[in-house]
Amino acid sequence: MKANVNAELFLAQALPITDLDRISIVAYNGILSVASFGNAINFRVPAYVAVPGQAYLSSDEWRKVVQQVNTEKMVYIVPPSKLIPLPIKIVHYLHRRVLQQNTFPHPTSAC
């Protein structure tokens, strides 16, 4: 997973919730989404997503991420061993399917 986000926007959402446990981070389709398991706290920030992916973090890992974003210019949020790749082929298929459903026949083709 590789994504560029505005640190100020990220920290505005992340700093109040540094004590959460079991965090999911997903980068896909122009959004970095952070959600916690066991409560209803989550947020999304716009992102330039170069490589989509998802990872699960413990509370210690989450605090470390927030601290690094606060103090460093470039942060490696998730080590490669924790990455869970998204099924890109399925996503592309679903996207094409939605586009096909939204297309309408040409008015003269019904004659």
PDB file of N, CA and C in Angstrom:
ATOM      1  N   MET A   1       0.851  -1.168   0.000  1.00  0.00           N
ATOM      2  CA  MET A   1       0.000   0.000   0.000  1.00  0.00           C
ATOM      3  C   MET A   1       0.896   1.229   0.000  1.00  0.00           C
ATOM      4  N   LYS A   2       0.652   2.118  -0.941  1.00  0.00           N
ATOM      5  CA  LYS A   2       1.370   3.387  -0.988  1.00  0.00           C
ATOM      6  C   LYS A   2       0.350   4.484  -1.224  1.00  0.00           C
ATOM      7  N   ALA A   3       0.359   5.486  -0.347  1.00  0.00           N
ATOM      8  CA  ALA A   3      -0.576   6.594  -0.485  1.00  0.00           C
ATOM      9  C   ALA A   3       0.051   7.868   0.054  1.00  0.00           C
ATOM     10  N   ASN A   4      -0.205   8.961  -0.626  1.00  0.00           N
ATOM     11  CA  ASN A   4       0.207  10.279  -0.152  1.00  0.00           C
ATOM     12  C   ASN A   4      -1.012  10.987   0.404  1.00  0.00           C
ATOM     13  N   VAL A   5      -0.894  11.472   1.639  1.00  0.00           N
ATOM     14  CA  VAL A   5      -1.986  12.213   2.260  1.00  0.00           C
ATOM     15  C   VAL A   5      -1.446  13.520   2.817  1.00  0.00           C
ATOM     16  N   ASN A   6      -2.337  14.466   3.016  1.00  0.00           N
ATOM     17  CA  ASN A   6      -1.989  15.713   3.672  1.00  0.00           C
ATOM     18  C   ASN A   6      -1.870  15.426   5.163  1.00  0.00           C
ATOM     19  N   ALA A   7      -0.683  15.637   5.720  1.00  0.00           N
ATOM     20  CA  ALA A   7      -0.441  15.301   7.124  1.00  0.00           C
ATOM     21  C   ALA A   7      -1.355  16.090   8.051  1.00  0.00           C
ATOM     22  N   GLU A   8      -1.624  17.341   7.713  1.00  0.00           N
ATOM     23  CA  GLU A   8      -2.475  18.176   8.564  1.00  0.00           C
ATOM     24  C   GLU A   8      -3.897  17.623   8.641  1.00  0.00           C
ATOM     25  N   LEU A   9      -4.446  17.224   7.497  1.00  0.00           N
ATOM     26  CA  LEU A   9      -5.790  16.627   7.493  1.00  0.00           C
ATOM     27  C   LEU A   9      -5.812  15.311   8.258  1.00  0.00           C
ATOM     28  N   PHE A  10      -4.793  14.482   8.029  1.00  0.00           N
ATOM     29  CA  PHE A  10      -4.713  13.195   8.710  1.00  0.00           C
ATOM     30  C   PHE A  10      -4.646  13.382  10.221  1.00  0.00           C
ATOM     31  N   LEU A  11      -3.765  14.276  10.671  1.00  0.00           N
ATOM     32  CA  LEU A  11      -3.578  14.475  12.111  1.00  0.00           C
ATOM     33  C   LEU A  11      -4.803  15.096  12.771  1.00  0.00           C
ATOM     34  N   ALA A  12      -5.519  15.955  12.057  1.00  0.00           N
ATOM     35  CA  ALA A  12      -6.734  16.545  12.621  1.00  0.00           C
ATOM     36  C   ALA A  12      -7.744  15.466  12.987  1.00  0.00           C
ATOM     37  N   GLN A  13      -7.775  14.394  12.201  1.00  0.00           N
ATOM     38  CA  GLN A  13      -8.692  13.289  12.478  1.00  0.00           C
ATOM     39  C   GLN A  13      -8.091  12.262  13.432  1.00  0.00           C
ATOM     40  N   ALA A  14      -6.788  12.023  13.332  1.00  0.00           N
ATOM     41  CA  ALA A  14      -6.157  10.912  14.047  1.00  0.00           C
ATOM     42  C   ALA A  14      -5.739  11.239  15.473  1.00  0.00           C
ATOM     43  N   LEU A  15      -5.299  12.456  15.745  1.00  0.00           N
ATOM     44  CA  LEU A  15      -4.787  12.775  17.082  1.00  0.00           C
ATOM     45  C   LEU A  15      -5.804  12.555  18.204  1.00  0.00           C
ATOM     46  N   PRO A  16      -7.085  12.878  18.013  1.00  0.00           N
ATOM     47  CA  PRO A  16      -8.034  12.639  19.108  1.00  0.00           C
ATOM     48  C   PRO A  16      -8.295  11.162  19.408  1.00  0.00           C
ATOM     49  N   ILE A  17      -7.895  10.254  18.537  1.00  0.00           N
ATOM     50  CA  ILE A  17      -8.247   8.842  18.730  1.00  0.00           C
ATOM     51  C   ILE A  17      -7.015   7.949  18.749  1.00  0.00           C
ATOM     52  N   THR A  18      -5.965   8.371  19.431  1.00  0.00           N
ATOM     53  CA  THR A  18      -4.734   7.577  19.452  1.00  0.00           C
ATOM     54  C   THR A  18      -4.814   6.380  20.386  1.00  0.00           C
ATOM     55  N   ASP A  19      -5.843   6.270  21.206  1.00  0.00           N
ATOM     56  CA  ASP A  19      -5.917   5.164  22.162  1.00  0.00           C
ATOM     57  C   ASP A  19      -6.767   3.993  21.667  1.00  0.00           C
ATOM     58  N   LEU A  20      -7.068   3.946  20.399  1.00  0.00           N
ATOM     59  CA  LEU A  20      -7.885   2.857  19.862  1.00  0.00           C
ATOM     60  C   LEU A  20      -7.068   1.588  19.691  1.00  0.00           C
ATOM     61  N   ASP A  21      -7.754   0.461  19.748  1.00  0.00           N
ATOM     62  CA  ASP A  21      -7.111  -0.830  19.535  1.00  0.00           C
ATOM     63  C   ASP A  21      -7.714  -1.483  18.299  1.00  0.00           C
ATOM     64  N   ARG A  22      -6.927  -2.289  17.632  1.00  0.00           N
ATOM     65  CA  ARG A  22      -7.348  -3.019  16.435  1.00  0.00           C
ATOM     66  C   ARG A  22      -7.876  -2.062  15.363  1.00  0.00           C
ATOM     67  N   ILE A  23      -6.960  -1.509  14.630  1.00  0.00           N
ATOM     68  CA  ILE A  23      -7.256  -0.517  13.601  1.00  0.00           C
ATOM     69  C   ILE A  23      -7.107  -1.149  12.220  1.00  0.00           C
ATOM     70  N   SER A  24      -7.986  -0.774  11.318  1.00  0.00           N
ATOM     71  CA  SER A  24      -7.867  -1.163   9.917  1.00  0.00           C
ATOM     72  C   SER A  24      -7.575   0.089   9.101  1.00  0.00           C
ATOM     73  N   ILE A  25      -6.531   0.029   8.275  1.00  0.00           N
ATOM     74  CA  ILE A  25      -6.207   1.125   7.362  1.00  0.00           C
ATOM     75  C   ILE A  25      -6.354   0.593   5.943  1.00  0.00           C
ATOM     76  N   VAL A  26      -7.121   1.319   5.137  1.00  0.00           N
ATOM     77  CA  VAL A  26      -7.342   0.931   3.747  1.00  0.00           C
ATOM     78  C   VAL A  26      -7.036   2.131   2.857  1.00  0.00           C
ATOM     79  N   ALA A  27      -6.252   1.911   1.840  1.00  0.00           N
ATOM     80  CA  ALA A  27      -5.985   2.947   0.840  1.00  0.00           C
ATOM     81  C   ALA A  27      -6.514   2.442  -0.496  1.00  0.00           C
ATOM     82  N   TYR A  28      -7.526   3.129  -1.021  1.00  0.00           N
ATOM     83  CA  TYR A  28      -8.115   2.697  -2.283  1.00  0.00           C
ATOM     84  C   TYR A  28      -8.939   3.821  -2.887  1.00  0.00           C
ATOM     85  N   ASN A  29      -8.863   3.978  -4.180  1.00  0.00           N
ATOM     86  CA  ASN A  29      -9.737   4.863  -4.942  1.00  0.00           C
ATOM     87  C   ASN A  29      -9.733   6.310  -4.436  1.00  0.00           C
ATOM     88  N   GLY A  30      -8.559   6.834  -4.115  1.00  0.00           N
ATOM     89  CA  GLY A  30      -8.443   8.227  -3.710  1.00  0.00           C
ATOM     90  C   GLY A  30      -8.784   8.518  -2.270  1.00  0.00           C
ATOM     91  N   ILE A  31      -8.866   7.484  -1.445  1.00  0.00           N
ATOM     92  CA  ILE A  31      -9.224   7.683  -0.037  1.00  0.00           C
ATOM     93  C   ILE A  31      -8.350   6.809   0.848  1.00  0.00           C
ATOM     94  N   LEU A  32      -7.917   7.375   1.963  1.00  0.00           N
ATOM     95  CA  LEU A  32      -7.290   6.601   3.026  1.00  0.00           C
ATOM     96  C   LEU A  32      -8.328   6.512   4.134  1.00  0.00           C
ATOM     97  N   SER A  33      -8.767   5.309   4.430  1.00  0.00           N
ATOM     98  CA  SER A  33      -9.816   5.088   5.414  1.00  0.00           C
ATOM     99  C   SER A  33      -9.231   4.395   6.638  1.00  0.00           C
ATOM    100  N   VAL A  34      -9.580   4.902   7.816  1.00  0.00           N
ATOM    101  CA  VAL A  34      -9.128   4.332   9.079  1.00  0.00           C
ATOM    102  C   VAL A  34     -10.367   3.977   9.889  1.00  0.00           C
ATOM    103  N   ALA A  35     -10.444   2.739  10.349  1.00  0.00           N
ATOM    104  CA  ALA A  35     -11.590   2.291  11.138  1.00  0.00           C
ATOM    105  C   ALA A  35     -11.104   1.455  12.307  1.00  0.00           C
ATOM    106  N   SER A  36     -11.819   1.563  13.422  1.00  0.00           N
ATOM    107  CA  SER A  36     -11.478   0.758  14.592  1.00  0.00           C
ATOM    108  C   SER A  36     -12.541  -0.307  14.787  1.00  0.00           C
ATOM    109  N   PHE A  37     -12.117  -1.446  15.278  1.00  0.00           N
ATOM    110  CA  PHE A  37     -13.051  -2.525  15.571  1.00  0.00           C
ATOM    111  C   PHE A  37     -13.562  -2.365  16.999  1.00  0.00           C
ATOM    112  N   GLY A  38     -14.822  -2.632  17.221  1.00  0.00           N
ATOM    113  CA  GLY A  38     -15.372  -2.590  18.566  1.00  0.00           C
ATOM    114  C   GLY A  38     -16.008  -1.270  18.942  1.00  0.00           C
ATOM    115  N   ASN A  39     -15.841  -0.233  18.155  1.00  0.00           N
ATOM    116  CA  ASN A  39     -16.555   1.021  18.385  1.00  0.00           C
ATOM    117  C   ASN A  39     -16.807   1.685  17.036  1.00  0.00           C
ATOM    118  N   ALA A  40     -17.506   2.776  17.058  1.00  0.00           N
ATOM    119  CA  ALA A  40     -17.939   3.397  15.803  1.00  0.00           C
ATOM    120  C   ALA A  40     -17.029   4.534  15.358  1.00  0.00           C
ATOM    121  N   ILE A  41     -15.781   4.510  15.762  1.00  0.00           N
ATOM    122  CA  ILE A  41     -14.867   5.590  15.391  1.00  0.00           C
ATOM    123  C   ILE A  41     -14.148   5.231  14.099  1.00  0.00           C
ATOM    124  N   ASN A  42     -14.286   6.095  13.106  1.00  0.00           N
ATOM    125  CA  ASN A  42     -13.559   5.925  11.851  1.00  0.00           C
ATOM    126  C   ASN A  42     -13.472   7.269  11.149  1.00  0.00           C
ATOM    127  N   PHE A  43     -12.562   7.355  10.188  1.00  0.00           N
ATOM    128  CA  PHE A  43     -12.464   8.574   9.397  1.00  0.00           C
ATOM    129  C   PHE A  43     -11.845   8.258   8.051  1.00  0.00           C
ATOM    130  N   ARG A  44     -12.007   9.211   7.139  1.00  0.00           N
ATOM    131  CA  ARG A  44     -11.440   9.101   5.797  1.00  0.00           C
ATOM    132  C   ARG A  44     -10.805  10.437   5.432  1.00  0.00           C
ATOM    133  N   VAL A  45      -9.685  10.350   4.727  1.00  0.00           N
ATOM    134  CA  VAL A  45      -9.037  11.552   4.207  1.00  0.00           C
ATOM    135  C   VAL A  45      -8.705  11.318   2.737  1.00  0.00           C
ATOM    136  N   PRO A  46      -8.753  12.372   1.933  1.00  0.00           N
ATOM    137  CA  PRO A  46      -8.368  12.218   0.533  1.00  0.00           C
ATOM    138  C   PRO A  46      -6.906  11.806   0.426  1.00  0.00           C
ATOM    139  N   ALA A  47      -6.608  10.982  -0.562  1.00  0.00           N
ATOM    140  CA  ALA A  47      -5.240  10.491  -0.721  1.00  0.00           C
ATOM    141  C   ALA A  47      -4.951  10.232  -2.189  1.00  0.00           C
ATOM    142  N   TYR A  48      -3.689  10.376  -2.546  1.00  0.00           N
ATOM    143  CA  TYR A  48      -3.236   9.900  -3.841  1.00  0.00           C
ATOM    144  C   TYR A  48      -2.751   8.478  -3.599  1.00  0.00           C
ATOM    145  N   VAL A  49      -3.490   7.502  -4.090  1.00  0.00           N
ATOM    146  CA  VAL A  49      -3.178   6.096  -3.831  1.00  0.00           C
ATOM    147  C   VAL A  49      -2.404   5.535  -5.017  1.00  0.00           C
ATOM    148  N   ALA A  50      -1.125   5.255  -4.790  1.00  0.00           N
ATOM    149  CA  ALA A  50      -0.285   4.673  -5.837  1.00  0.00           C
ATOM    150  C   ALA A  50      -0.454   3.159  -5.894  1.00  0.00           C
ATOM    151  N   VAL A  51      -0.523   2.524  -4.720  1.00  0.00           N
ATOM    152  CA  VAL A  51      -0.710   1.074  -4.627  1.00  0.00           C
ATOM    153  C   VAL A  51      -1.783   0.818  -3.572  1.00  0.00           C
ATOM    154  N   PRO A  52      -2.966   0.344  -3.956  1.00  0.00           N
ATOM    155  CA  PRO A  52      -4.017   0.098  -2.976  1.00  0.00           C
ATOM    156  C   PRO A  52      -3.674  -1.076  -2.071  1.00  0.00           C
ATOM    157  N   GLY A  53      -4.261  -1.077  -0.872  1.00  0.00           N
ATOM    158  CA  GLY A  53      -4.035  -2.174   0.054  1.00  0.00           C
ATOM    159  C   GLY A  53      -4.750  -1.942   1.369  1.00  0.00           C
ATOM    160  N   GLN A  54      -4.607  -2.903   2.271  1.00  0.00           N
ATOM    161  CA  GLN A  54      -5.243  -2.842   3.584  1.00  0.00           C
ATOM    162  C   GLN A  54      -4.319  -3.471   4.607  1.00  0.00           C
ATOM    163  N   ALA A  55      -4.381  -2.970   5.842  1.00  0.00           N
ATOM    164  CA  ALA A  55      -3.572  -3.533   6.919  1.00  0.00           C
ATOM    165  C   ALA A  55      -4.326  -3.395   8.229  1.00  0.00           C
ATOM    166  N   TYR A  56      -4.030  -4.291   9.154  1.00  0.00           N
ATOM    167  CA  TYR A  56      -4.585  -4.241  10.500  1.00  0.00           C
ATOM    168  C   TYR A  56      -3.464  -3.898  11.468  1.00  0.00           C
ATOM    169  N   LEU A  57      -3.739  -2.962  12.380  1.00  0.00           N
ATOM    170  CA  LEU A  57      -2.727  -2.494  13.320  1.00  0.00           C
ATOM    171  C   LEU A  57      -3.200  -2.669  14.751  1.00  0.00           C
ATOM    172  N   SER A  58      -2.249  -2.931  15.645  1.00  0.00           N
ATOM    173  CA  SER A  58      -2.542  -2.942  17.081  1.00  0.00           C
ATOM    174  C   SER A  58      -2.548  -1.499  17.576  1.00  0.00           C
ATOM    175  N   SER A  59      -2.912  -1.298  18.834  1.00  0.00           N
ATOM    176  CA  SER A  59      -2.938   0.062  19.376  1.00  0.00           C
ATOM    177  C   SER A  59      -1.542   0.673  19.413  1.00  0.00           C
ATOM    178  N   ASP A  60      -0.521  -0.126  19.736  1.00  0.00           N
ATOM    179  CA  ASP A  60       0.851   0.393  19.750  1.00  0.00           C
ATOM    180  C   ASP A  60       1.298   0.805  18.353  1.00  0.00           C
ATOM    181  N   GLU A  61       0.985  -0.006  17.353  1.00  0.00           N
ATOM    182  CA  GLU A  61       1.347   0.331  15.976  1.00  0.00           C
ATOM    183  C   GLU A  61       0.625   1.596  15.513  1.00  0.00           C
ATOM    184  N   TRP A  62      -0.646   1.734  15.898  1.00  0.00           N
ATOM    185  CA  TRP A  62      -1.426   2.912  15.517  1.00  0.00           C
ATOM    186  C   TRP A  62      -0.831   4.179  16.136  1.00  0.00           C
ATOM    187  N   ARG A  63      -0.497   4.133  17.426  1.00  0.00           N
ATOM    188  CA  ARG A  63       0.115   5.297  18.085  1.00  0.00           C
ATOM    189  C   ARG A  63       1.434   5.670  17.416  1.00  0.00           C
ATOM    190  N   LYS A  64       2.209   4.668  17.039  1.00  0.00           N
ATOM    191  CA  LYS A  64       3.487   4.916  16.371  1.00  0.00           C
ATOM    192  C   LYS A  64       3.269   5.604  15.022  1.00  0.00           C
ATOM    193  N   VAL A  65       2.263   5.166  14.278  1.00  0.00           N
ATOM    194  CA  VAL A  65       1.950   5.783  12.989  1.00  0.00           C
ATOM    195  C   VAL A  65       1.596   7.254  13.175  1.00  0.00           C
ATOM    196  N   VAL A  66       0.707   7.534  14.121  1.00  0.00           N
ATOM    197  CA  VAL A  66       0.275   8.915  14.354  1.00  0.00           C
ATOM    198  C   VAL A  66       1.458   9.778  14.786  1.00  0.00           C
ATOM    199  N   GLN A  67       2.294   9.242  15.658  1.00  0.00           N
ATOM    200  CA  GLN A  67       3.472   9.982  16.115  1.00  0.00           C
ATOM    201  C   GLN A  67       4.429  10.260  14.951  1.00  0.00           C
ATOM    202  N   GLN A  68       4.651   9.277  14.099  1.00  0.00           N
ATOM    203  CA  GLN A  68       5.552   9.466  12.960  1.00  0.00           C
ATOM    204  C   GLN A  68       5.011  10.484  11.966  1.00  0.00           C
ATOM    205  N   VAL A  69       3.718  10.442  11.703  1.00  0.00           N
ATOM    206  CA  VAL A  69       3.128  11.422  10.788  1.00  0.00           C
ATOM    207  C   VAL A  69       3.279  12.823  11.372  1.00  0.00           C
ATOM    208  N   ASN A  70       3.202  12.926  12.687  1.00  0.00           N
ATOM    209  CA  ASN A  70       3.315  14.219  13.360  1.00  0.00           C
ATOM    210  C   ASN A  70       4.738  14.766  13.328  1.00  0.00           C
ATOM    211  N   THR A  71       5.759  13.904  13.293  1.00  0.00           N
ATOM    212  CA  THR A  71       7.138  14.374  13.420  1.00  0.00           C
ATOM    213  C   THR A  71       7.993  14.212  12.168  1.00  0.00           C
ATOM    214  N   GLU A  72       7.612  13.354  11.244  1.00  0.00           N
ATOM    215  CA  GLU A  72       8.461  13.067  10.090  1.00  0.00           C
ATOM    216  C   GLU A  72       7.788  13.480   8.788  1.00  0.00           C
ATOM    217  N   LYS A  73       8.608  13.652   7.766  1.00  0.00           N
ATOM    218  CA  LYS A  73       8.083  14.062   6.466  1.00  0.00           C
ATOM    219  C   LYS A  73       7.508  12.877   5.688  1.00  0.00           C
ATOM    220  N   MET A  74       8.191  11.736   5.730  1.00  0.00           N
ATOM    221  CA  MET A  74       7.714  10.542   5.036  1.00  0.00           C
ATOM    222  C   MET A  74       7.606   9.405   6.047  1.00  0.00           C
ATOM    223  N   VAL A  75       6.491   8.709   6.026  1.00  0.00           N
ATOM    224  CA  VAL A  75       6.230   7.668   7.015  1.00  0.00           C
ATOM    225  C   VAL A  75       5.904   6.366   6.307  1.00  0.00           C
ATOM    226  N   TYR A  76       6.530   5.307   6.766  1.00  0.00           N
ATOM    227  CA  TYR A  76       6.151   3.966   6.334  1.00  0.00           C
ATOM    228  C   TYR A  76       5.151   3.463   7.362  1.00  0.00           C
ATOM    229  N   ILE A  77       3.884   3.522   7.010  1.00  0.00           N
ATOM    230  CA  ILE A  77       2.832   3.204   7.972  1.00  0.00           C
ATOM    231  C   ILE A  77       2.819   1.728   8.308  1.00  0.00           C
ATOM    232  N   VAL A  78       2.933   0.891   7.315  1.00  0.00           N
ATOM    233  CA  VAL A  78       2.759  -0.536   7.534  1.00  0.00           C
ATOM    234  C   VAL A  78       3.944  -1.289   6.941  1.00  0.00           C
ATOM    235  N   PRO A  79       4.577  -2.155   7.727  1.00  0.00           N
ATOM    236  CA  PRO A  79       5.640  -2.971   7.148  1.00  0.00           C
ATOM    237  C   PRO A  79       5.053  -3.953   6.128  1.00  0.00           C
ATOM    238  N   PRO A  80       5.826  -4.337   5.118  1.00  0.00           N
ATOM    239  CA  PRO A  80       5.301  -5.227   4.074  1.00  0.00           C
ATOM    240  C   PRO A  80       4.711  -6.528   4.606  1.00  0.00           C
ATOM    241  N   SER A  81       5.200  -7.025   5.725  1.00  0.00           N
ATOM    242  CA  SER A  81       4.681  -8.285   6.264  1.00  0.00           C
ATOM    243  C   SER A  81       3.241  -8.160   6.752  1.00  0.00           C
ATOM    244  N   LYS A  82       2.752  -6.954   7.020  1.00  0.00           N
ATOM    245  CA  LYS A  82       1.395  -6.759   7.528  1.00  0.00           C
ATOM    246  C   LYS A  82       0.396  -6.398   6.438  1.00  0.00           C
ATOM    247  N   LEU A  83       0.862  -6.226   5.206  1.00  0.00           N
ATOM    248  CA  LEU A  83      -0.029  -5.811   4.133  1.00  0.00           C
ATOM    249  C   LEU A  83      -0.938  -6.942   3.676  1.00  0.00           C
ATOM    250  N   ILE A  84      -2.168  -6.586   3.360  1.00  0.00           N
ATOM    251  CA  ILE A  84      -3.136  -7.521   2.803  1.00  0.00           C
ATOM    252  C   ILE A  84      -3.578  -6.932   1.468  1.00  0.00           C
ATOM    253  N   PRO A  85      -3.171  -7.512   0.344  1.00  0.00           N
ATOM    254  CA  PRO A  85      -3.524  -6.924  -0.947  1.00  0.00           C
ATOM    255  C   PRO A  85      -5.018  -7.036  -1.228  1.00  0.00           C
ATOM    256  N   LEU A  86      -5.555  -6.020  -1.872  1.00  0.00           N
ATOM    257  CA  LEU A  86      -6.956  -6.051  -2.271  1.00  0.00           C
ATOM    258  C   LEU A  86      -7.086  -6.794  -3.598  1.00  0.00           C
ATOM    259  N   PRO A  87      -8.209  -7.453  -3.821  1.00  0.00           N
ATOM    260  CA  PRO A  87      -8.411  -8.168  -5.087  1.00  0.00           C
ATOM    261  C   PRO A  87      -8.713  -7.186  -6.219  1.00  0.00           C
ATOM    262  N   ILE A  88      -7.682  -6.664  -6.835  1.00  0.00           N
ATOM    263  CA  ILE A  88      -7.834  -5.616  -7.842  1.00  0.00           C
ATOM    264  C   ILE A  88      -8.655  -6.088  -9.034  1.00  0.00           C
ATOM    265  N   LYS A  89      -8.477  -7.333  -9.471  1.00  0.00           N
ATOM    266  CA  LYS A  89      -9.215  -7.819 -10.636  1.00  0.00           C
ATOM    267  C   LYS A  89     -10.716  -7.802 -10.376  1.00  0.00           C
ATOM    268  N   ILE A  90     -11.127  -8.172  -9.189  1.00  0.00           N
ATOM    269  CA  ILE A  90     -12.556  -8.159  -8.843  1.00  0.00           C
ATOM    270  C   ILE A  90     -13.074  -6.729  -8.825  1.00  0.00           C
ATOM    271  N   VAL A  91     -12.305  -5.821  -8.253  1.00  0.00           N
ATOM    272  CA  VAL A  91     -12.718  -4.422  -8.192  1.00  0.00           C
ATOM    273  C   VAL A  91     -12.891  -3.859  -9.595  1.00  0.00           C
ATOM    274  N   HIS A  92     -11.951  -4.137 -10.489  1.00  0.00           N
ATOM    275  CA  HIS A  92     -12.072  -3.641 -11.855  1.00  0.00           C
ATOM    276  C   HIS A  92     -13.291  -4.250 -12.540  1.00  0.00           C
ATOM    277  N   TYR A  93     -13.578  -5.511 -12.296  1.00  0.00           N
ATOM    278  CA  TYR A  93     -14.749  -6.143 -12.891  1.00  0.00           C
ATOM    279  C   TYR A  93     -16.019  -5.454 -12.398  1.00  0.00           C
ATOM    280  N   LEU A  94     -16.099  -5.210 -11.086  1.00  0.00           N
ATOM    281  CA  LEU A  94     -17.288  -4.562 -10.540  1.00  0.00           C
ATOM    282  C   LEU A  94     -17.443  -3.155 -11.104  1.00  0.00           C
ATOM    283  N   HIS A  95     -16.341  -2.446 -11.274  1.00  0.00           N
ATOM    284  CA  HIS A  95     -16.404  -1.099 -11.828  1.00  0.00           C
ATOM    285  C   HIS A  95     -16.942  -1.139 -13.258  1.00  0.00           C
ATOM    286  N   ARG A  96     -16.466  -2.075 -14.056  1.00  0.00           N
ATOM    287  CA  ARG A  96     -16.966  -2.197 -15.431  1.00  0.00           C
ATOM    288  C   ARG A  96     -18.446  -2.555 -15.430  1.00  0.00           C
ATOM    289  N   ARG A  97     -18.839  -3.390 -14.509  1.00  0.00           N
ATOM    290  CA  ARG A  97     -20.239  -3.808 -14.430  1.00  0.00           C
ATOM    291  C   ARG A  97     -21.138  -2.606 -14.133  1.00  0.00           C
ATOM    292  N   VAL A  98     -20.721  -1.769 -13.210  1.00  0.00           N
ATOM    293  CA  VAL A  98     -21.506  -0.574 -12.889  1.00  0.00           C
ATOM    294  C   VAL A  98     -21.586   0.348 -14.098  1.00  0.00           C
ATOM    295  N   LEU A  99     -20.475   0.518 -14.796  1.00  0.00           N
ATOM    296  CA  LEU A  99     -20.497   1.361 -15.989  1.00  0.00           C
ATOM    297  C   LEU A  99     -21.443   0.797 -17.037  1.00  0.00           C
ATOM    298  N   GLN A 100     -21.474  -0.518 -17.185  1.00  0.00           N
ATOM    299  CA  GLN A 100     -22.365  -1.121 -18.166  1.00  0.00           C
ATOM    300  C   GLN A 100     -23.826  -0.925 -17.771  1.00  0.00           C
ATOM    301  N   GLN A 101     -24.124  -0.967 -16.491  1.00  0.00           N
ATOM    302  CA  GLN A 101     -25.499  -0.779 -16.050  1.00  0.00           C
ATOM    303  C   GLN A 101     -25.963   0.661 -16.255  1.00  0.00           C
ATOM    304  N   ASN A 102     -25.036   1.613 -16.237  1.00  0.00           N
ATOM    305  CA  ASN A 102     -25.401   3.013 -16.377  1.00  0.00           C
ATOM    306  C   ASN A 102     -25.454   3.486 -17.823  1.00  0.00           C
ATOM    307  N   THR A 103     -25.152   2.626 -18.763  1.00  0.00           N
ATOM    308  CA  THR A 103     -25.226   3.031 -20.167  1.00  0.00           C
ATOM    309  C   THR A 103     -26.626   2.753 -20.691  1.00  0.00           C
ATOM    310  N   PHE A 104     -27.094   3.636 -21.526  1.00  0.00           N
ATOM    311  CA  PHE A 104     -28.438   3.501 -22.074  1.00  0.00           C
ATOM    312  C   PHE A 104     -28.340   3.278 -23.578  1.00  0.00           C
ATOM    313  N   PRO A 105     -29.259   2.506 -24.153  1.00  0.00           N
ATOM    314  CA  PRO A 105     -29.206   2.276 -25.598  1.00  0.00           C
ATOM    315  C   PRO A 105     -29.486   3.568 -26.364  1.00  0.00           C
ATOM    316  N   HIS A 106     -28.937   3.629 -27.542  1.00  0.00           N
ATOM    317  CA  HIS A 106     -29.185   4.788 -28.399  1.00  0.00           C
ATOM    318  C   HIS A 106     -30.664   4.796 -28.769  1.00  0.00           C
ATOM    319  N   PRO A 107     -31.319   5.956 -28.772  1.00  0.00           N
ATOM    320  CA  PRO A 107     -32.770   5.984 -29.040  1.00  0.00           C
ATOM    321  C   PRO A 107     -33.167   5.333 -30.362  1.00  0.00           C
ATOM    322  N   THR A 108     -32.307   5.382 -31.365  1.00  0.00           N
ATOM    323  CA  THR A 108     -32.682   4.799 -32.661  1.00  0.00           C
ATOM    324  C   THR A 108     -32.479   3.292 -32.696  1.00  0.00           C
ATOM    325  N   SER A 109     -31.778   2.735 -31.711  1.00  0.00           N
ATOM    326  CA  SER A 109     -31.534   1.295 -31.742  1.00  0.00           C
ATOM    327  C   SER A 109     -32.762   0.496 -31.325  1.00  0.00           C
ATOM    328  N   ALA A 110     -33.758   1.126 -30.740  1.00  0.00           N
ATOM    329  CA  ALA A 110     -34.961   0.417 -30.323  1.00  0.00           C
ATOM    330  C   ALA A 110     -35.936   0.229 -31.474  1.00  0.00           C
ATOM    331  N   CYS A 111     -35.708   0.854 -32.614  1.00  0.00           N
ATOM    332  CA  CYS A 111     -36.620   0.760 -33.761  1.00  0.00           C
ATOM    333  C   CYS A 111     -36.535  -0.570 -34.451  1.00  0.00           C
TER     334      CYS A 111
END
